[in-house]
Coordinates of C-alpha atoms in Angstrom, one line a residue:
M1 CA 0.1 0.0 0.0
T2 CA 1.1 3.0 -0.8
L3 CA 2.3 5.3 2.5
L4 CA 1.1 9.2 1.4
F5 CA 2.2 11.9 4.3
H6 CA 2.4 15.5 5.2
L7 CA 5.5 18.1 5.0
Y8 CA 4.9 21.5 6.2
E9 CA 6.9 24.3 5.6
Q10 CA 7.1 27.4 7.6
E11 CA 9.4 31.0 7.0
A12 CA 9.6 32.3 9.6
L13 CA 12.3 35.5 11.0
A14 CA 14.9 34.8 12.9
A15 CA 16.0 37.0 16.8
D16 CA 18.6 38.4 14.2
G17 CA 16.0 39.5 11.8
T18 CA 17.6 37.4 9.5
P19 CA 15.1 34.4 7.2
V20 CA 14.1 31.2 7.6
T21 CA 12.6 28.4 6.3
L22 CA 11.5 25.3 8.4
R23 CA 10.1 22.0 7.5
Y24 CA 9.5 19.4 9.2
G25 CA 7.1 15.8 8.1
E26 CA 5.0 13.1 9.9
K27 CA 8.2 11.1 8.9
G28 CA 11.7 12.4 8.0
Y29 CA 12.2 12.9 3.9
N30 CA 15.9 13.7 2.5
H31 CA 15.6 12.7 -1.0
P32 CA 18.7 14.3 -2.7
S33 CA 16.0 17.0 -4.8
A34 CA 14.6 18.3 -1.3
P35 CA 15.6 21.5 -0.9
A36 CA 17.0 20.1 2.8
Y37 CA 16.0 17.8 5.0
Y38 CA 12.9 17.9 6.7
E39 CA 13.2 16.4 10.6
A40 CA 10.1 14.2 11.9
R41 CA 8.0 15.9 14.0
I42 CA 4.4 16.7 12.7
S43 CA 2.8 14.5 15.5
Q44 CA -0.2 16.9 14.0
A45 CA -1.5 17.1 11.3
P46 CA -4.2 20.7 11.5
E47 CA -8.4 20.9 10.8
F48 CA -8.5 22.8 8.5
T49 CA -12.1 24.5 7.1
R50 CA -13.2 27.2 4.4
A51 CA -16.3 27.2 2.9
I52 CA -17.0 29.9 0.3
M53 CA -19.2 31.3 2.0
G54 CA -21.7 31.1 4.2
E55 CA -24.8 30.5 4.2
G56 CA -28.0 32.4 2.9
S57 CA -25.0 34.7 1.9
F58 CA -25.7 35.7 -2.2
G59 CA -21.5 36.0 -2.7
G60 CA -18.6 37.2 -0.1
R61 CA -15.8 35.9 1.3
S62 CA -15.1 33.5 1.8
D63 CA -15.2 31.3 5.1
I64 CA -12.6 30.0 7.3
S65 CA -11.9 28.8 9.8
Y66 CA -8.4 28.8 12.1
G67 CA -5.6 25.2 12.2
V68 CA -3.4 23.9 15.1
L69 CA -0.4 21.8 14.0
T70 CA 1.3 20.7 16.8
L71 CA 5.3 19.7 16.5
L72 CA 6.6 16.9 19.0
N73 CA 9.4 19.0 21.1
G74 CA 9.5 16.1 24.5
D75 CA 14.0 16.8 23.2
G76 CA 13.7 20.9 23.5
A77 CA 15.4 21.3 19.8
L78 CA 12.6 23.4 19.1
D79 CA 13.0 25.4 22.3
F80 CA 14.5 28.3 19.7
W81 CA 11.0 29.1 18.2
V82 CA 9.8 30.8 21.1
G83 CA 12.4 33.3 19.6
L84 CA 11.4 33.8 16.3
A85 CA 8.2 36.2 14.1
I86 CA 6.2 34.2 11.9
D87 CA 2.6 35.7 12.1
G88 CA 2.1 36.4 9.1
R89 CA 4.4 34.7 7.6
A90 CA 4.1 32.0 4.7
F91 CA 3.8 28.6 5.4
R92 CA 2.3 25.4 3.1
I93 CA 1.7 21.9 4.1
L94 CA 2.5 19.1 1.5
L95 CA 1.4 15.1 0.4
I96 CA 4.0 13.3 -0.8
E97 CA 4.5 9.2 -1.6
D98 CA 6.6 8.0 0.8
G99 CA 10.2 7.4 -2.1
E100 CA 9.2 10.2 -4.8
A101 CA 10.8 13.3 -5.7
Y102 CA 10.0 16.9 -3.8
E103 CA 8.6 17.6 -7.5
T104 CA 5.4 16.2 -7.1
A105 CA 5.0 17.1 -3.6
V106 CA 1.2 18.4 -3.8
V107 CA 0.3 21.4 -1.6
V108 CA -2.8 21.0 -0.1
L109 CA -2.9 24.7 2.2
S110 CA -1.1 27.2 2.7
G111 CA -1.8 30.8 4.5
I112 CA 0.2 32.3 6.6
A113 CA 0.8 31.4 10.8
H114 CA -0.9 33.1 13.9
S115 CA 2.0 32.3 16.9
C116 CA 3.4 29.3 18.1
V117 CA 2.4 28.6 21.6
P118 CA 5.0 25.2 23.4
A119 CA 1.9 23.1 25.0
G120 CA 2.2 20.0 26.8
D121 CA 3.8 18.4 30.2
N122 CA 7.0 20.9 30.2
G123 CA 6.4 21.9 27.0
D124 CA 7.1 18.7 25.4
E125 CA 4.6 20.1 22.3
L126 CA 4.0 23.3 20.3
Q127 CA 1.2 24.0 18.6
V128 CA 1.3 26.7 15.5
Y129 CA -2.6 28.9 14.8
L130 CA -2.0 28.6 11.0
R131 CA -5.0 31.2 8.4
D132 CA -5.9 31.5 5.5
R133 CA -4.9 34.6 3.9
Q134 CA -7.9 36.4 3.7
Q135 CA -6.9 37.9 7.4
E136 CA -4.6 40.1 5.9
F137 CA -8.3 42.3 4.5
D138 CA -8.6 42.8 8.4
T139 CA -7.6 46.0 7.9
P140 CA -8.8 49.2 7.8
L141 CA -9.4 50.7 4.3
Q142 CA -9.2 54.4 4.5
T143 CA -5.6 54.6 4.7
R144 CA -5.6 58.6 5.0
L145 CA -5.8 60.6 8.3
L146 CA -6.4 63.9 9.0
G147 CA -3.6 64.9 10.7
G148 CA -5.7 68.2 13.1
T149 CA -2.7 70.5 12.2
N150 CA -4.3 73.8 10.3
V151 CA -3.6 76.4 11.8
A152 CA -5.7 79.7 11.8
G153 CA -7.4 79.1 8.8
I154 CA -4.4 77.4 6.5
G155 CA -3.6 74.2 6.1
L156 CA -6.3 71.0 5.0
D157 CA -5.0 68.5 7.5
G158 CA -8.6 69.4 9.9
D159 CA -9.2 70.8 12.6
A160 CA -7.7 70.1 16.3
N161 CA -11.1 67.6 16.6
Q162 CA -10.3 66.1 13.3
E163 CA -7.5 63.7 13.6
G164 CA -7.1 61.0 13.2
D165 CA -10.4 61.5 10.7
G166 CA -10.4 58.4 7.4
L167 CA -10.7 60.7 4.1
P168 CA -13.4 59.4 2.0
K169 CA -12.9 56.9 -0.8
G170 CA -14.8 56.2 -4.0
Y171 CA -14.9 54.2 -6.6
G172 CA -17.0 53.3 -9.3
P173 CA -20.2 55.7 -10.2
V174 CA -20.4 57.7 -6.5
R175 CA -23.5 59.5 -6.0
N176 CA -25.1 62.1 -3.8
S177 CA -21.6 61.3 -1.5
E178 CA -20.8 63.5 1.6
P179 CA -17.8 64.9 1.8
V180 CA -14.8 65.4 4.5
V181 CA -14.1 68.8 5.3
V182 CA -10.5 69.8 5.9
N183 CA -10.7 73.4 6.6
S184 CA -13.7 75.0 7.7
A185 CA -12.1 79.0 7.2
L186 CA -12.1 78.8 3.6
S187 CA -15.3 75.7 2.9
I188 CA -12.2 73.0 1.5
Y189 CA -14.1 69.5 1.8
A190 CA -12.1 65.9 0.8
V191 CA -13.8 64.6 -2.3
N192 CA -11.8 61.7 -2.6
D193 CA -8.3 60.7 -1.5
T194 CA -6.3 59.9 -4.9
L195 CA -7.2 61.4 -8.2
I196 CA -10.9 61.4 -9.8
Q197 CA -12.2 59.8 -13.4
G198 CA -14.2 63.4 -12.9
G199 CA -18.2 63.9 -13.7
L200 CA -17.8 66.3 -10.4
T201 CA -20.9 67.6 -9.1
P202 CA -21.6 69.2 -6.3
K203 CA -24.0 70.3 -4.4
V204 CA -25.7 71.7 -1.7
G205 CA -28.8 71.0 -1.0
G206 CA -29.7 68.8 -3.2
V207 CA -28.8 72.3 -5.4
P208 CA -25.2 71.2 -8.3
I209 CA -23.4 75.1 -7.5
P210 CA -21.3 74.9 -10.9
L211 CA -17.8 74.7 -11.3
G212 CA -15.5 77.4 -11.5
I213 CA -11.3 77.2 -11.9
Q214 CA -9.7 73.6 -12.5
R215 CA -6.7 73.8 -10.0
A216 CA -3.6 72.9 -11.2
S217 CA -2.4 71.6 -7.5
P218 CA -3.8 71.5 -3.5
A219 CA -1.7 74.5 -2.7
D220 CA -3.0 76.4 -5.3
L221 CA -6.4 76.3 -5.0
A222 CA -6.7 76.8 -0.5
E223 CA -4.4 80.5 -1.5
M224 CA -5.9 82.5 0.7
T225 CA -6.1 85.3 -2.9
H226 CA -8.3 82.6 -4.8
A227 CA -11.1 82.2 -2.9
P228 CA -13.6 80.8 -6.2
A229 CA -16.7 83.5 -8.0
P230 CA -20.0 83.6 -5.5
G231 CA -21.7 80.8 -5.7
T232 CA -19.2 78.7 -8.3
V233 CA -17.0 75.4 -6.5
D234 CA -13.4 75.1 -7.9
Y235 CA -11.4 72.3 -7.8
F236 CA -8.8 70.1 -8.2
L237 CA -9.7 66.2 -8.6
G238 CA -6.3 65.0 -7.6
A239 CA -2.8 63.5 -8.7
E240 CA -1.3 60.3 -8.8
D241 CA 2.5 60.3 -9.8
L242 CA 4.6 57.0 -9.0
G243 CA 3.0 55.4 -6.3
V244 CA 1.9 59.1 -4.2
F245 CA -1.4 59.6 -4.7
T246 CA -2.8 63.3 -4.3
P247 CA -6.3 64.0 -3.1
C248 CA -9.1 65.6 -4.6
Y249 CA -10.7 68.1 -3.4
L250 CA -13.6 70.9 -3.6
R251 CA -13.1 75.0 -2.4
F252 CA -16.9 77.6 -2.5
G253 CA -16.9 80.4 -3.2
T254 CA -20.5 81.3 -1.0
T255 CA -20.2 79.4 2.5
P256 CA -22.7 76.5 2.5
A257 CA -25.7 77.0 4.5
K258 CA -27.5 73.5 3.4
K259 CA -26.1 70.1 3.7
V260 CA -22.6 69.2 0.9
T261 CA -23.7 66.1 -1.3
V262 CA -21.0 65.1 -4.2
D263 CA -21.1 63.4 -7.5
F264 CA -18.2 62.0 -9.0
D265 CA -16.8 59.4 -11.3
G266 CA -14.5 57.6 -8.2
T267 CA -10.9 56.2 -7.9
V268 CA -8.1 56.5 -11.1
R269 CA -5.3 54.4 -11.0
N270 CA -2.9 54.2 -13.6
G271 CA -4.2 55.8 -16.0
R272 CA -7.4 54.0 -15.8
Y273 CA -11.3 54.4 -14.8
L274 CA -12.0 51.4 -12.6
E275 CA -15.9 51.3 -12.6
T276 CA -16.2 47.2 -12.5
A277 CA -16.9 44.7 -9.4
A278 CA -13.2 42.7 -10.5
D279 CA -11.3 45.6 -10.8
I280 CA -11.8 47.5 -8.1
I281 CA -11.8 44.5 -5.7
R282 CA -8.1 43.9 -7.5
D283 CA -7.8 47.3 -7.1
I284 CA -8.0 47.4 -2.7
A285 CA -6.3 43.8 -3.5
V286 CA -3.4 44.9 -4.5
T287 CA -3.7 48.7 -3.4
C288 CA -4.5 48.5 -0.3
V289 CA -4.0 45.5 1.6
G290 CA -0.7 45.3 -0.8
I291 CA -2.0 41.3 -1.8
D292 CA 1.9 41.2 -4.2
P293 CA 0.1 41.1 -7.9
V294 CA 1.7 37.5 -9.2
D295 CA -0.8 36.0 -5.7
V296 CA -4.0 37.3 -8.0
D297 CA -5.1 34.9 -10.6
E298 CA -5.9 37.3 -13.6
A299 CA -8.1 35.3 -14.7
D300 CA -10.5 34.9 -12.1
L301 CA -11.3 39.3 -12.3
A302 CA -11.4 38.7 -16.6
L303 CA -14.0 36.0 -16.3
L304 CA -16.2 38.4 -13.9
T305 CA -15.3 41.3 -16.2
T306 CA -17.2 39.3 -19.7
Q307 CA -19.9 38.3 -17.2
Q308 CA -20.4 41.5 -15.0
P309 CA -19.6 44.6 -17.1
G310 CA -21.6 46.7 -15.3
A311 CA -20.7 49.8 -13.1
V312 CA -20.7 49.6 -9.4
C313 CA -20.2 52.1 -7.2
L314 CA -18.1 52.0 -3.6
Y315 CA -17.7 54.6 -1.1
V316 CA -16.5 55.0 2.2
N317 CA -16.8 57.7 4.1
S318 CA -16.2 55.9 7.9
D319 CA -13.8 53.2 9.6
R320 CA -15.0 50.3 7.8
D321 CA -11.9 47.3 6.6
A322 CA -11.3 46.2 3.0
A323 CA -12.4 43.1 3.8
D324 CA -16.1 44.2 4.5
A325 CA -15.7 45.9 1.6
V326 CA -14.4 43.5 -0.7
D327 CA -17.1 42.0 0.7
A328 CA -20.4 44.4 -0.9
V329 CA -18.3 45.0 -4.3
A330 CA -19.1 40.9 -4.2
Q331 CA -22.1 40.8 -3.0
S332 CA -22.7 43.0 -6.1
V333 CA -22.2 40.8 -8.6
G334 CA -22.6 37.6 -6.3
A335 CA -19.7 36.8 -6.4
W336 CA -17.8 35.1 -3.3
W337 CA -13.7 36.0 -2.8
G338 CA -11.3 34.1 -1.0
F339 CA -7.7 32.5 -1.1
D340 CA -7.2 28.8 -3.1
R341 CA -4.7 25.8 -1.4
L342 CA -1.5 28.0 -3.3
S343 CA -3.0 30.9 -1.5
R344 CA -3.4 32.8 -4.2
F345 CA -6.1 35.8 -4.3
R346 CA -9.6 33.6 -6.1
L347 CA -12.8 35.9 -6.8
Q348 CA -15.6 33.7 -8.8
R349 CA -19.1 34.3 -9.5
V350 CA -21.3 31.3 -8.2
E351 CA -23.2 29.8 -11.5
D352 CA -25.7 27.3 -12.0
P353 CA -22.9 23.7 -11.8
A354 CA -25.4 22.3 -14.2
A355 CA -24.1 24.5 -17.2
L356 CA -20.2 24.2 -16.2
D357 CA -18.5 21.0 -17.1
P358 CA -16.8 19.2 -13.7
V359 CA -12.9 18.5 -13.2
L360 CA -13.4 16.1 -11.1
T361 CA -15.7 13.0 -11.3
I362 CA -17.2 11.3 -7.8
R363 CA -18.3 8.2 -7.7
R364 CA -19.6 6.9 -4.2
F365 CA -17.2 3.4 -3.1
G366 CA -18.8 0.2 -3.8
L367 CA -20.5 1.0 -6.4
G368 CA -17.9 0.0 -9.1
T369 CA -15.8 -3.0 -8.9
A370 CA -14.0 -1.4 -7.0
T371 CA -13.1 -2.9 -3.4
T372 CA -11.0 -0.7 -2.3
P373 CA -10.7 3.1 -2.7
Q374 CA -9.6 4.3 -6.0
D375 CA -8.9 7.8 -7.2
G376 CA -12.0 10.0 -6.8
D377 CA -14.6 7.8 -4.5
A378 CA -16.2 9.0 -1.8
I379 CA -15.9 7.0 1.4
S380 CA -20.1 8.5 2.4
V381 CA -23.1 10.8 0.8
A382 CA -24.8 13.1 3.3
F383 CA -27.6 15.9 2.2
E384 CA -27.5 18.4 4.4
K385 CA -30.6 20.2 5.5
S386 CA -30.5 24.2 5.0
D387 CA -33.0 26.1 6.2
Q388 CA -32.3 29.6 4.4
V389 CA -34.8 29.5 1.6
G390 CA -33.3 29.8 -1.5
W391 CA -30.0 27.3 -0.8
G392 CA -32.0 24.2 -0.1
A393 CA -35.5 22.1 -0.8
I394 CA -37.1 25.1 -0.2
P395 CA -36.6 27.7 -3.3
A396 CA -37.0 31.0 -3.9
C397 CA -40.6 32.8 -4.7
G398 CA -38.8 36.0 -6.0
V399 CA -35.7 38.6 -5.5
K400 CA -36.0 42.3 -4.3
L401 CA -32.8 43.4 -4.4
S402 CA -31.5 47.5 -4.1
Y403 CA -29.7 48.4 -7.0
D404 CA -28.4 52.4 -6.9
H405 CA -27.7 53.1 -3.6
N406 CA -27.8 56.7 -2.2
P407 CA -25.2 56.4 0.8
T408 CA -26.6 60.3 2.2
T409 CA -29.8 60.0 3.1
L410 CA -31.1 63.7 3.5
A411 CA -34.3 65.3 4.9
E412 CA -36.4 67.5 3.2
S413 CA -35.0 70.1 5.5
D414 CA -31.4 69.8 4.3
L415 CA -32.9 69.9 0.3
Y416 CA -33.7 73.0 -1.0
G417 CA -37.0 74.4 -2.6
S418 CA -41.0 71.9 -3.0
T419 CA -42.5 69.6 -4.5
G420 CA -46.1 71.0 -3.5
T421 CA -45.1 74.5 -4.5
G422 CA -45.8 74.6 -8.7
D423 CA -42.9 76.7 -9.5
P424 CA -38.9 73.9 -10.7
D425 CA -38.7 71.8 -8.1
P426 CA -34.6 73.2 -7.7
V427 CA -33.9 69.8 -7.3
G428 CA -34.3 67.7 -9.9
G429 CA -38.4 66.9 -9.1
A430 CA -40.0 64.4 -6.9
T431 CA -38.6 61.2 -7.7
V432 CA -34.8 62.5 -7.1
R433 CA -36.2 63.7 -4.4
A434 CA -37.1 60.5 -2.8
W435 CA -34.2 59.5 -3.8
L436 CA -32.6 61.3 -1.8
K437 CA -34.0 60.8 1.1
G438 CA -34.1 57.0 0.5
E439 CA -31.3 54.9 0.7
W440 CA -31.2 52.6 -2.6
R441 CA -33.8 51.7 -5.8
I442 CA -35.3 47.9 -5.8
V443 CA -36.0 46.2 -8.8
V444 CA -38.4 42.6 -8.3
W445 CA -37.7 39.6 -10.7
P446 CA -40.5 38.2 -12.2
E447 CA -42.3 41.1 -12.7
D448 CA -44.8 38.5 -13.5
S449 CA -46.6 37.8 -9.7
T450 CA -48.3 34.5 -11.7
V451 CA -44.8 33.1 -11.7
R452 CA -43.9 34.4 -7.8
D453 CA -47.7 32.4 -7.5
A454 CA -47.0 29.3 -8.5
V455 CA -43.6 28.5 -6.6
R456 CA -45.8 29.8 -3.2
A457 CA -48.7 27.8 -4.5
R458 CA -46.2 24.3 -4.7
H459 CA -43.6 25.6 -1.9
P460 CA -45.8 28.0 1.0
L461 CA -43.2 28.1 2.9
S462 CA -40.8 30.0 -0.6
D463 CA -40.0 33.9 0.1
W464 CA -38.0 36.4 -0.9
I465 CA -34.1 36.7 -1.4
T466 CA -33.6 40.5 -0.5
P467 CA -29.4 41.1 -2.9
E468 CA -27.9 44.3 -1.8
T469 CA -25.6 45.3 -4.5
G470 CA -23.4 48.7 -5.0
L471 CA -25.1 48.2 -9.3
R472 CA -26.5 52.1 -10.5
D473 CA -27.6 50.8 -13.7
R474 CA -30.9 49.6 -14.1
V475 CA -30.3 46.6 -16.5
A476 CA -27.7 45.6 -14.9
A477 CA -29.3 46.1 -11.3
V478 CA -32.5 43.4 -13.5
A479 CA -29.6 41.4 -15.1
E480 CA -29.1 40.3 -11.9
A481 CA -32.1 40.1 -10.7
A482 CA -33.0 37.3 -12.9
R483 CA -29.7 35.6 -12.8
Q484 CA -30.2 35.3 -8.5
F485 CA -34.0 34.6 -9.6
A486 CA -32.1 30.9 -12.0
L487 CA -29.7 29.8 -9.6
H488 CA -32.2 30.4 -6.4
G489 CA -35.4 30.0 -7.9
V490 CA -35.7 25.8 -8.4
P491 CA -34.9 24.0 -4.8
R492 CA -31.6 23.0 -4.9
R493 CA -28.9 20.4 -2.4
S494 CA -26.0 20.9 -0.1
V495 CA -24.3 16.7 -0.4
V496 CA -21.1 16.1 2.1
V497 CA -19.1 13.4 0.1
P498 CA -16.1 12.4 2.1
V499 CA -12.6 11.9 -0.9
Q500 CA -10.0 9.5 0.4
E501 CA -6.7 12.5 0.2
D502 CA -5.2 11.5 -2.5
P503 CA -2.1 14.2 -4.5
A504 CA -4.3 13.3 -7.9
V505 CA -8.0 14.7 -6.0
A506 CA -4.7 17.1 -3.9
A507 CA -3.8 18.7 -7.1
I508 CA -7.7 19.4 -8.2
L509 CA -9.7 19.7 -5.8
D510 CA -10.0 23.0 -3.5
L511 CA -13.6 25.6 -3.3
G512 CA -15.0 26.7 -6.6
V513 CA -14.3 23.9 -8.4
V514 CA -17.1 21.8 -9.7
V515 CA -17.3 18.2 -9.8
R516 CA -20.0 15.3 -11.1
L517 CA -21.3 13.2 -8.6
H518 CA -22.3 9.9 -8.9
F519 CA -24.9 7.9 -6.1
S520 CA -26.0 5.0 -7.6
R521 CA -30.3 6.8 -5.5
F522 CA -32.3 9.8 -5.8
G523 CA -31.8 10.3 -9.4
F524 CA -27.9 10.5 -9.0
D525 CA -27.4 7.2 -11.9
E526 CA -26.6 9.1 -14.1
G527 CA -24.2 12.1 -12.1
R528 CA -25.3 15.4 -11.6
T529 CA -23.2 18.7 -11.6
F530 CA -22.2 20.1 -8.2
L531 CA -20.4 22.8 -7.1
V532 CA -18.0 22.9 -4.7
T533 CA -18.6 25.0 -1.3
K534 CA -16.8 23.6 1.6
L535 CA -14.3 21.6 2.5
T536 CA -12.2 20.3 5.5
Y537 CA -9.1 18.8 5.2
R538 CA -9.1 16.4 8.3
L539 CA -5.4 15.4 7.5
R540 CA -4.6 13.9 10.5
D541 CA -7.3 11.4 8.9
R542 CA -6.0 11.9 4.8
V543 CA -9.9 13.0 4.5
A544 CA -11.0 16.0 2.3
D545 CA -14.9 16.3 3.5
M546 CA -16.0 18.5 0.4
T547 CA -19.3 19.9 0.8
V548 CA -21.0 20.4 -2.9
W549 CA -23.8 22.0 -4.0
G550 CA -25.9 22.1 -7.2

């Protein structure tokens, strides 16, 4: 019988600042092709769970658990670990066949380490806590902060009570945003923390204010003698120069008497206006979080842009971490995001697996002629119950999809004019006024109520699903609502299928892949195609519990 075992590689920083790579195995490994000797120290490989999304989510980050790997240290040879810095540094767990070359090893898991804690009697074990790289997104999205250093009405750094406040950040077609006052004496506002595409429309009380002079720099805009003409707004669109980002600012010629809001087309990066979900998420990952571009699966992003080229808006003017921001954008197009077993950043739209080609065929062990589990054989098949409408046996009766988000809801007292005076409404009419006082516009799908009624007649417990999106255009919103209904308006099944860990299977199996499951019951005889939505790696047992949905 083939002997398989795991290797563990951990990047670390020694006490003197020297980078080191630590290598251990479940058994000793010293093949001539190996980069170094792997000492037999692993006493327990971790159990680690990754899932595309939580139940009831319509997109967003993958759901992860934290694994613990145990190393033997009865001889004290690993005591030096307590002086290492491993937090945030890469690890890999590989599966290899005994006697085979290092190049044949398959990466089963990778990510970053959190910490190492001595355990057991007298520290005879070391427990290494491992994390998914998604943790790197637990960082504030707003990194441009006011210092509160303005003196006597001079400066663009805010007053003392504004110290630590973040500058706004906007992507895509931003509407009705609330800029931040950075110089109250000169009525100067920060619109965006970097260069914008344009479309700049400042408003006071919902009424557009004409633009005046486009200034060459923030200093030019803030020059005391450069006061804009009354009733106009001078502006600086921002700048980007070799990775140095200069914010976009406005200066009012007349002190605003009501709430100031701004429409603008958001962030430009390297001369490119970022408005699709894929472009926005990539920019957050690379520019804001610091993910190396080589770790981004560009094919995923290109496909998502083809699938959903519509404009998405993201506007942040309060504390929000990068993970939450990426969630909001991904959910706008029904996509999930996370890292795969190779620590590549992935972004994929959830599609009906029945329309996709499987990369692996799984058969219930015992259905064929084999007497022992083979590659791709399921050890068992267990159906999961889901109480979430649209994800299990109870389909959604319809979709109420929110779009055209208004980030700054206004009261009637914030607006000029009235729709009931008989005069032209300076804000733009009843429809615009209603949107300014609300938060979303909503599309309903199916539009034909008889279709919804038919679903309810067959499934009395059926209900609406209500995704909130950053889509700006109604046409794109209707298309996404129709797609969501096609996906969630029919009964679905989740099945847990444990498979034996094997290098050939491990090289294919990952979140988001499509598999075909053959089972002799419930109409699965000819096979049914599913999406892998969850993986629990029980490395000690050489088993991966695969949850599939379709």
